[in-house]
XYZ file of C-alpha atoms in Angstrom:
594
model
C 115.631 69.631 103.636
C 115.962 73.294 102.671
C 113.393 75.634 104.099
C 112.392 76.730 100.614
C 112.240 73.299 99.005
C 108.863 71.944 97.999
C 107.527 69.063 100.123
C 107.884 65.589 98.659
C 104.900 64.366 96.710
C 102.728 61.587 98.090
C 101.661 59.054 95.490
C 98.787 57.927 97.710
C 97.167 61.342 97.637
C 97.430 62.150 93.951
C 97.854 59.651 91.107
C 100.938 60.370 89.071
C 100.017 61.658 85.645
C 102.186 60.448 82.829
C 102.367 60.893 79.101
C 100.667 63.610 77.102
C 97.800 63.988 79.548
C 99.925 65.740 82.123
C 100.613 68.957 80.209
C 96.976 69.078 79.153
C 95.895 68.621 82.770
C 98.154 71.414 83.984
C 96.986 73.701 81.193
C 93.369 72.969 82.107
C 94.086 73.777 85.763
C 95.665 77.105 84.889
C 92.812 77.933 82.531
C 90.285 77.157 85.267
C 92.128 79.408 87.740
C 92.313 82.194 85.145
C 88.566 81.975 84.519
C 87.823 81.813 88.254
C 90.022 84.879 88.852
C 88.288 86.789 86.082
C 84.875 85.784 87.421
C 85.823 86.896 90.935
C 87.040 90.244 89.589
C 83.783 90.772 87.702
C 81.658 89.935 90.750
C 83.677 91.977 93.252
C 83.765 95.049 90.980
C 80.213 94.722 89.671
C 78.774 96.526 87.747
C 82.100 97.667 86.253
C 81.878 94.909 83.619
C 78.714 96.555 82.280
C 80.386 99.968 82.150
C 84.061 99.507 81.224
C 84.260 103.204 80.315
C 83.594 104.190 83.937
C 86.012 104.755 86.806
C 85.600 102.359 89.731
C 85.918 103.219 93.415
C 84.484 101.920 96.692
C 81.793 103.724 98.649
C 83.202 102.611 102.025
C 80.893 102.383 105.029
C 79.336 104.719 107.584
C 82.526 104.787 109.620
C 84.462 106.514 106.825
C 81.633 108.330 105.039
C 83.016 111.732 106.067
C 86.595 111.033 104.973
C 87.633 112.690 101.705
C 88.347 109.443 99.832
C 84.729 108.366 100.327
C 82.866 111.675 100.077
C 80.581 111.601 97.060
C 77.944 113.864 95.599
C 75.691 112.876 92.706
C 76.667 114.787 89.604
C 80.103 115.783 90.924
C 83.485 114.719 89.581
C 85.622 113.051 92.219
C 89.404 113.147 92.218
C 91.637 110.322 93.350
C 94.851 108.483 92.640
C 93.079 106.371 90.020
C 92.718 109.491 87.862
C 96.410 110.234 88.270
C 97.243 106.637 87.332
C 95.421 107.139 84.056
C 97.229 110.424 83.480
C 100.708 109.067 84.289
C 100.282 105.990 82.126
C 99.110 108.100 79.196
C 102.114 110.421 79.715
C 104.553 107.488 79.714
C 102.997 106.099 76.541
C 103.123 109.519 74.859
C 106.796 109.852 75.789
C 107.560 106.454 74.288
C 105.711 107.249 71.063
C 107.538 110.584 70.805
C 110.899 108.888 71.483
C 111.705 111.132 74.439
C 112.754 110.392 78.008
C 110.130 108.240 79.742
C 110.682 110.146 82.980
C 109.438 113.463 81.642
C 106.056 114.723 82.826
C 105.154 117.380 80.289
C 101.409 117.224 80.859
C 101.141 118.814 84.319
C 102.799 121.880 85.815
C 102.975 123.242 82.263
C 104.822 126.398 81.248
C 107.111 126.315 84.259
C 110.853 127.041 84.365
C 111.562 123.298 84.219
C 109.459 120.236 83.369
C 108.222 117.990 86.127
C 109.355 114.376 86.181
C 108.182 110.970 87.348
C 109.716 107.595 88.145
C 106.339 105.867 87.775
C 106.685 104.062 84.460
C 103.909 101.614 85.450
C 105.316 98.748 83.401
C 104.187 96.297 82.175
C 100.714 97.828 82.129
C 101.681 100.922 80.163
C 102.501 98.559 77.303
C 98.957 97.194 77.486
C 97.569 100.740 77.575
C 99.595 101.691 74.498
C 98.218 98.706 72.592
C 94.567 99.024 73.610
C 93.948 102.775 74.045
C 93.514 103.406 70.298
C 90.983 100.572 70.132
C 88.831 100.993 73.243
C 89.696 104.359 74.786
C 91.759 105.505 77.731
C 89.677 104.389 80.717
C 88.566 101.011 79.251
C 92.228 100.280 78.519
C 93.100 101.143 82.120
C 90.256 98.979 83.494
C 91.468 96.097 81.339
C 94.795 96.268 83.168
C 92.972 95.958 86.508
C 91.214 92.803 85.336
C 94.284 91.200 83.772
C 96.410 92.075 86.810
C 93.928 90.203 88.988
C 94.088 87.189 86.682
C 97.902 87.342 86.681
C 97.948 87.505 90.482
C 95.690 84.470 90.750
C 97.773 82.472 88.267
C 101.111 83.355 89.881
C 99.846 82.512 93.353
C 98.360 79.243 92.071
C 101.649 78.212 90.482
C 103.614 79.002 93.633
C 101.161 77.446 96.085
C 101.054 74.357 93.876
C 104.632 73.673 94.973
C 103.490 73.490 98.604
C 100.379 71.349 98.388
C 99.447 68.129 96.643
C 95.946 69.353 95.854
C 95.468 71.727 92.868
C 92.026 72.702 94.169
C 93.577 73.796 97.457
C 96.230 75.825 95.623
C 93.485 77.455 93.573
C 91.492 78.342 96.688
C 94.565 79.934 98.249
C 95.351 81.823 95.046
C 91.864 83.340 94.927
C 92.038 84.275 98.607
C 95.311 86.108 97.984
C 94.331 87.805 94.738
C 91.069 89.161 96.131
C 91.909 90.004 99.720
C 90.047 93.225 100.623
C 93.271 95.191 101.037
C 94.321 94.493 97.466
C 90.875 95.192 96.074
C 90.693 98.566 97.797
C 94.198 99.426 96.608
C 93.116 98.394 93.106
C 90.557 101.205 93.086
C 93.245 103.853 93.322
C 96.867 102.750 93.736
C 99.152 101.249 91.129
C 100.771 98.881 93.649
C 97.773 96.525 93.532
C 98.339 95.586 89.885
C 101.857 94.388 90.804
C 100.905 91.798 93.440
C 101.467 89.032 90.892
C 105.203 89.725 91.073
C 105.651 88.381 94.606
C 104.416 84.795 94.129
C 106.052 84.836 90.688
C 109.415 85.794 92.205
C 109.111 83.124 94.901
C 108.216 80.531 92.280
C 111.302 81.431 90.236
C 113.546 81.448 93.314
C 112.374 78.037 94.552
C 112.515 76.482 91.085
C 116.045 77.768 90.627
C 117.186 76.178 93.896
C 115.363 72.926 93.175
C 116.982 72.566 89.750
C 120.401 73.415 91.125
C 120.129 70.706 93.789
C 118.960 68.203 91.190
C 121.920 69.026 88.951
C 119.674 70.430 86.254
C 120.079 73.719 84.340
C 118.669 76.609 86.346
C 119.250 79.483 83.939
C 115.612 79.930 82.924
C 114.201 80.377 86.447
C 117.116 82.712 87.229
C 116.185 84.746 84.154
C 112.558 84.749 85.257
C 113.526 85.974 88.717
C 115.571 88.787 87.196
C 112.747 89.749 84.829
C 110.163 89.907 87.617
C 112.393 91.819 90.035
C 113.546 94.363 87.464
C 109.970 94.842 86.244
C 108.942 95.780 89.786
C 111.909 98.156 90.050
C 111.281 99.852 86.711
C 107.548 100.147 87.423
C 108.377 102.899 89.895
C 106.614 101.403 92.920
C 109.278 102.196 95.513
C 107.806 100.274 98.425
C 107.176 97.155 96.337
C 110.810 96.842 95.251
C 111.760 97.559 98.863
C 109.631 94.654 100.067
C 110.693 92.312 97.278
C 114.356 93.079 97.922
C 113.913 92.340 101.615
C 112.020 89.118 100.914
C 114.559 87.725 98.456
C 117.483 88.839 100.615
C 115.950 87.086 103.607
C 115.424 83.846 101.660
C 118.978 83.973 100.295
C 120.435 84.340 103.795
C 118.151 81.610 105.149
C 119.194 79.230 102.378
C 122.886 79.941 102.987
C 122.636 79.452 106.749
C 120.498 76.311 106.354
C 123.041 74.781 103.951
C 125.980 75.597 106.205
C 124.182 74.343 109.318
C 123.154 71.131 107.588
C 126.599 70.710 106.042
C 125.112 70.394 102.573
C 126.282 71.983 99.353
C 125.689 75.701 99.258
C 123.909 76.716 96.002
C 126.350 79.519 95.371
C 125.283 80.088 91.775
C 121.580 80.687 92.455
C 122.368 82.769 95.533
C 124.782 84.919 93.542
C 122.178 85.315 90.796
C 119.594 86.372 93.384
C 121.888 88.943 94.960
C 122.919 90.280 91.547
C 119.262 90.662 90.572
C 118.386 92.411 93.823
C 121.445 94.632 93.474
C 120.506 95.613 89.930
C 116.964 96.451 90.987
C 118.140 98.569 93.922
C 120.761 100.310 91.785
C 118.129 101.235 89.214
C 115.805 102.669 91.871
C 118.557 104.722 93.503
C 119.839 106.080 90.205
C 116.371 106.815 88.855
C 115.243 108.604 92.009
C 118.452 110.631 92.112
C 118.184 111.604 88.451
C 114.503 112.465 88.609
C 114.035 113.967 92.063
C 117.603 115.137 92.812
C 117.667 113.482 96.220
C 114.343 114.679 97.656
C 110.640 114.436 96.940
C 107.721 116.762 97.573
C 104.856 115.655 99.798
C 104.587 114.028 103.208
C 106.718 110.911 102.797
C 109.256 110.442 105.586
C 106.936 111.700 108.324
C 106.277 109.483 111.358
C 103.014 111.358 111.890
C 101.851 109.944 108.565
C 102.677 106.404 109.744
C 100.652 106.982 112.906
C 97.781 108.393 110.879
C 97.546 105.473 108.467
C 98.320 102.567 110.825
C 95.382 100.196 111.479
C 93.048 101.584 114.107
C 92.698 98.348 116.088
C 94.586 95.153 116.858
C 91.472 93.388 115.567
C 91.819 94.882 112.093
C 92.723 91.505 110.548
C 89.278 90.204 111.485
C 87.185 93.388 111.355
C 86.132 95.177 108.187
C 87.583 98.495 109.232
C 88.724 100.879 106.516
C 90.851 102.979 108.849
C 92.054 106.391 107.688
C 91.142 106.973 104.035
C 90.701 103.208 103.591
C 94.405 102.508 104.067
C 93.773 100.577 107.296
C 91.785 97.836 105.557
C 93.801 94.651 106.231
C 90.866 92.305 106.797
C 91.455 88.606 106.069
C 88.719 87.149 108.290
C 88.653 84.615 111.101
C 88.611 81.476 108.880
C 91.834 82.354 107.067
C 93.534 83.668 110.209
C 92.680 80.568 112.263
C 93.869 78.278 109.478
C 97.093 80.292 109.227
C 97.619 79.824 112.977
C 97.094 76.081 112.622
C 99.440 76.079 109.661
C 102.110 77.740 111.767
C 101.851 74.888 114.253
C 101.848 72.327 111.447
C 105.000 73.806 109.927
C 106.898 73.603 113.193
C 105.662 70.079 113.840
C 105.688 68.445 110.415
C 106.210 70.660 107.364
C 109.700 72.111 107.675
C 109.821 72.845 103.947
C 108.076 76.183 104.499
C 109.717 77.005 107.814
C 111.433 80.082 106.371
C 108.074 81.574 105.445
C 106.511 80.642 108.791
C 109.312 82.367 110.695
C 108.879 85.496 108.560
C 105.086 85.592 108.855
C 105.009 86.555 112.538
C 107.155 89.718 112.323
C 105.433 90.675 109.072
C 102.031 90.626 110.743
C 103.494 92.737 113.522
C 105.025 95.279 111.140
C 101.807 95.536 109.134
C 100.227 97.138 112.195
C 102.789 99.969 112.012
C 102.559 102.359 114.939
C 99.954 100.147 116.654
C 102.405 97.259 117.169
C 104.421 97.181 120.362
C 106.577 94.466 121.901
C 107.548 95.007 125.552
C 106.756 98.686 125.133
C 108.931 99.043 122.021
C 107.365 100.286 118.791
C 108.956 97.854 116.362
C 107.996 99.724 113.204
C 109.263 103.003 114.681
C 112.597 101.382 115.434
C 113.019 100.292 111.816
C 111.561 103.554 110.534
C 114.244 105.524 112.366
C 117.184 103.310 111.387
C 116.358 102.156 107.855
C 116.429 105.268 105.659
C 114.469 103.700 102.814
C 111.681 102.452 105.060
C 111.177 105.998 106.321
C 109.827 106.925 102.874
C 106.988 104.450 103.309
C 104.224 106.126 105.281
C 101.556 103.408 104.929
C 102.657 100.225 106.770
C 99.609 98.304 105.498
C 101.218 98.083 102.078
C 103.162 95.181 103.599
C 100.001 93.139 103.051
C 101.367 92.230 99.618
C 103.713 89.869 101.488
C 101.830 89.371 104.758
C 98.660 88.147 103.048
C 100.677 85.810 100.820
C 102.362 84.126 103.789
C 99.104 83.878 105.746
C 97.517 82.172 102.748
C 100.485 79.793 102.483
C 100.140 78.823 106.151
C 96.396 78.283 105.749
C 96.997 76.092 102.697
C 99.650 74.167 104.639
C 97.210 73.484 107.469
C 94.602 72.077 105.082
C 97.220 70.104 103.160
C 98.468 68.422 106.342
C 94.872 67.675 107.333
C 94.382 66.139 103.882
C 96.638 63.230 104.841
C 93.701 61.541 106.580
C 91.748 61.587 103.291
C 94.480 60.101 101.109
C 93.130 57.214 99.061
C 89.500 57.787 100.085
C 87.726 58.794 96.910
C 84.256 59.727 98.256
C 85.764 61.623 101.184
C 88.096 63.518 98.847
C 85.196 64.441 96.581
C 83.184 65.687 99.543
C 86.184 67.650 100.840
C 86.655 69.210 97.411
C 83.021 70.303 97.323
C 83.260 71.785 100.817
C 86.475 73.596 99.895
C 84.882 75.028 96.760
C 81.845 76.293 98.654
C 84.045 77.691 101.412
C 86.128 79.567 98.834
C 83.003 81.091 97.293
C 81.819 82.085 100.782
C 85.211 83.622 101.558
C 85.176 85.688 98.368
C 81.630 86.814 99.132
C 82.813 87.887 102.580
C 85.652 89.787 100.939
C 83.191 92.190 99.300
C 83.473 94.824 102.005
C 81.885 97.802 100.285
C 79.350 98.899 97.737
C 81.038 99.840 94.469
C 80.690 103.260 92.918
C 81.165 104.054 89.224
C 81.678 107.416 87.572
C 81.670 108.216 83.828
C 85.042 108.791 82.211
C 83.845 112.149 80.750
C 85.590 111.336 77.467
C 82.521 112.520 75.528
C 81.767 115.479 77.783
C 81.190 118.659 75.740
C 83.802 120.556 77.740
C 86.402 117.835 77.154
C 85.448 117.730 73.472
C 85.919 121.502 73.207
C 89.340 121.289 74.836
C 90.326 118.451 72.532
C 89.107 120.334 69.467
C 91.130 123.420 70.381
C 94.254 121.288 70.595
C 97.362 121.766 72.684
C 98.428 124.582 70.372
C 95.834 126.718 72.160
C 98.093 126.673 75.230
C 97.810 124.997 78.605
C 94.597 124.773 80.626
C 93.966 125.777 84.225
C 91.704 123.523 86.259
C 89.782 124.916 89.212
C 90.141 124.131 91.992
C 93.900 124.482 91.820
C 95.580 123.244 94.991
C 99.008 122.491 96.392
C 101.236 120.169 94.426
C 100.802 117.250 96.839
C 96.989 117.502 97.033
C 95.190 114.560 95.448
C 92.252 116.551 94.101
C 94.451 118.148 91.428
C 94.144 114.754 89.745
C 90.776 115.812 88.277
C 92.488 118.487 86.193
C 95.435 116.313 85.159
C 93.017 113.551 84.165
C 90.984 115.965 82.031
C 94.266 116.979 80.427
C 94.946 113.338 79.550
C 91.466 112.892 78.080
C 91.686 116.079 76.009
C 95.407 115.702 75.163
C 96.099 119.118 76.701
C 98.737 120.368 79.150
C 97.515 121.757 82.480
C 98.904 124.209 85.027
C 97.797 121.939 87.884
C 100.118 119.244 89.182
C 99.878 116.234 91.480
C 103.527 115.306 91.429
C 106.462 114.738 93.800
C 109.095 116.641 91.821
C 110.552 119.406 94.049
C 109.202 122.591 92.390
C 108.980 125.633 94.679
C 107.860 127.717 91.704
C 104.725 125.595 91.459
C 103.753 126.515 95.027
C 104.252 130.197 94.217
C 102.112 129.842 91.096
C 99.331 128.096 93.022
C 99.332 130.854 95.643
C 98.877 133.513 92.955
C 96.105 131.564 91.215
C 94.253 130.625 94.404
C 91.788 133.597 94.347
C 90.271 132.080 91.201
C 89.064 129.161 93.382
C 86.751 131.732 95.039
C 85.557 133.265 91.781
C 87.796 136.326 92.112
C 89.700 137.456 89.012
C 92.691 138.730 90.979
C 95.177 140.750 88.858
C 98.091 138.580 89.985
C 96.196 135.464 88.887
C 95.367 136.985 85.512
C 99.028 137.873 85.063
C 99.992 134.196 85.608
C 97.480 133.128 82.968
C 98.881 135.611 80.449
C 102.508 134.728 81.231
C 101.832 131.011 80.729
C 99.713 131.500 77.595
C 96.658 130.073 79.354
C 93.380 131.226 77.858
C 91.047 128.425 78.984
C 89.891 127.572 82.491
C 87.848 124.513 83.483
C 85.868 124.740 86.714
C 85.128 121.290 88.166
C 82.458 120.414 90.713
C 84.863 118.531 93.011
C 82.813 117.596 96.124
C 85.915 117.336 98.336
C 86.668 121.038 97.716
C 83.416 122.767 96.782
C 80.254 122.687 98.880
C 76.982 122.081 97.002
C 76.425 124.937 94.585
C 79.790 126.536 95.379
C 81.400 125.611 92.093
C 78.553 127.324 90.214
C 79.161 130.410 92.337
C 82.799 130.322 91.218
C 81.718 130.183 87.572
C 79.230 132.995 88.044
C 81.761 135.122 89.924
C 84.424 134.796 87.234
C 81.952 135.571 84.446
C 80.434 138.492 86.361
C 83.898 140.015 86.783
C 84.016 140.551 83.035
C 87.385 138.861 82.515
C 85.987 135.456 81.513
C 83.171 134.214 79.327
C 81.334 130.912 79.589
C 82.008 128.697 76.558
C 80.374 125.413 77.537
C 78.932 123.617 80.516
C 78.246 119.910 80.751
C 77.572 118.053 83.978
C 80.212 118.888 86.591
C 82.413 120.818 84.132
C 82.305 124.415 82.944
C 84.709 125.834 80.347
C 85.627 129.512 80.568
C 87.814 131.568 78.289
C 89.864 134.570 79.252
C 88.567 137.662 77.417
C 90.726 140.378 75.896
């Protein structure tokens, strides 16, 4: 039996459904999983459902309270990658509506010698944003994508796990565990990669279905098309590390299938394997060409630095069973003892009885090791460092925990396998099966409750803020806007200004972007005295040269101490070169006089 073939069904464990009831039963199962996924999202992000026009983040715990990602001050406006996600998606949608290149980033780094660019097209969720933004607003449209991505992840995982267990309830439990693992939920607060987790079980489902149909002599074109659609969607989305992982996963399964067929002297499914390699090749070609065209062979920021890998690697070997956020929350890879123990038992069960998922079991061990990044050593050798130094593309990935998109999926599969094998003893015993189903349901609820690792924090979207309204009323014809603080191009806190630009439909001088732009660093250096409330002549010259007459000072707690932002406002006004136009909450709008 192939290592990626689904296990044979057991008629004693599940009555065969025939006739028209079967499609209805499957539809009901998928509907139940969709509703359960939506309910879990609502509970784990509560009270976001009551305030869909707010931005959602996690408060963390006492261990990370002093780290910038978790620093909060009542009344302040906190930057973060979630704000840049909103900005980038709005920029992509605006480009599409204006029929211009989707890679252009005309909203930030305005009035420079060349426009900035981006490879983050964020498909398919930018399509959803384009359709819903006019109806509900920018942030509610973005939050809708978070909810639907969670539902899609649960459904895709349920469909794939359903191939590896006879019990739909068990597949559903595994799907919920995967979709709402703490690592994904934390990533969902800020990083676009979390809304693409659905693609991995979906790709595996398409790959396995394609092989199964080929072996049965049935047409396999549709699953091959599905595999291509999923893989290319991940590539075009712009999430570099996700297409890297998906390429590696599919390449590994293709090689395993080839070797298994040759070793077993069975027919090699050349057609599906060729389709898989062609799909992977097309995805990689797109990424290489897009990155070369957009970034000209290099990117700004700290990618490619081993020090960054060391910084973000999990702090402890116990991180899989301890709710540790690590540096900036990136070290959160908690799955809990119950899931980890079941995965260990599943690994034994696969070797002993369930060879159909052997390929995944073999991959799970090194994946767990690599997820620990710089913390993982075998016989004194840093495994991740070895690959980091010799695989050029991996060196651009500075956060090894992002591997959890695959690691968590395989751990869940092994846990499901362990419970499925144990379910043999209950086959044909109705009362025992009912009791086991109840226990499994309660255990799943308990697991999801355990997966709430932090208090949630919401912040208004500022769409109706008087400063934002004034910027919007002036229109982009009034010239670009400068946001204070203005920081280096790779500094996250610039996202506050770019986000305000997206809300007001205005261009900004600030930028949080990886396009190589030395001129942006020079501009920031000249404008920096304004961060201290000093109207330096060189800074004023930059404002005049760029046609910038409006400045927004933001109370960003990661940059300004309490009261410091007001001192900046007062200093600029007292210098006589600016006048205060409006102030609302953490925002103050100034205009250049004369």
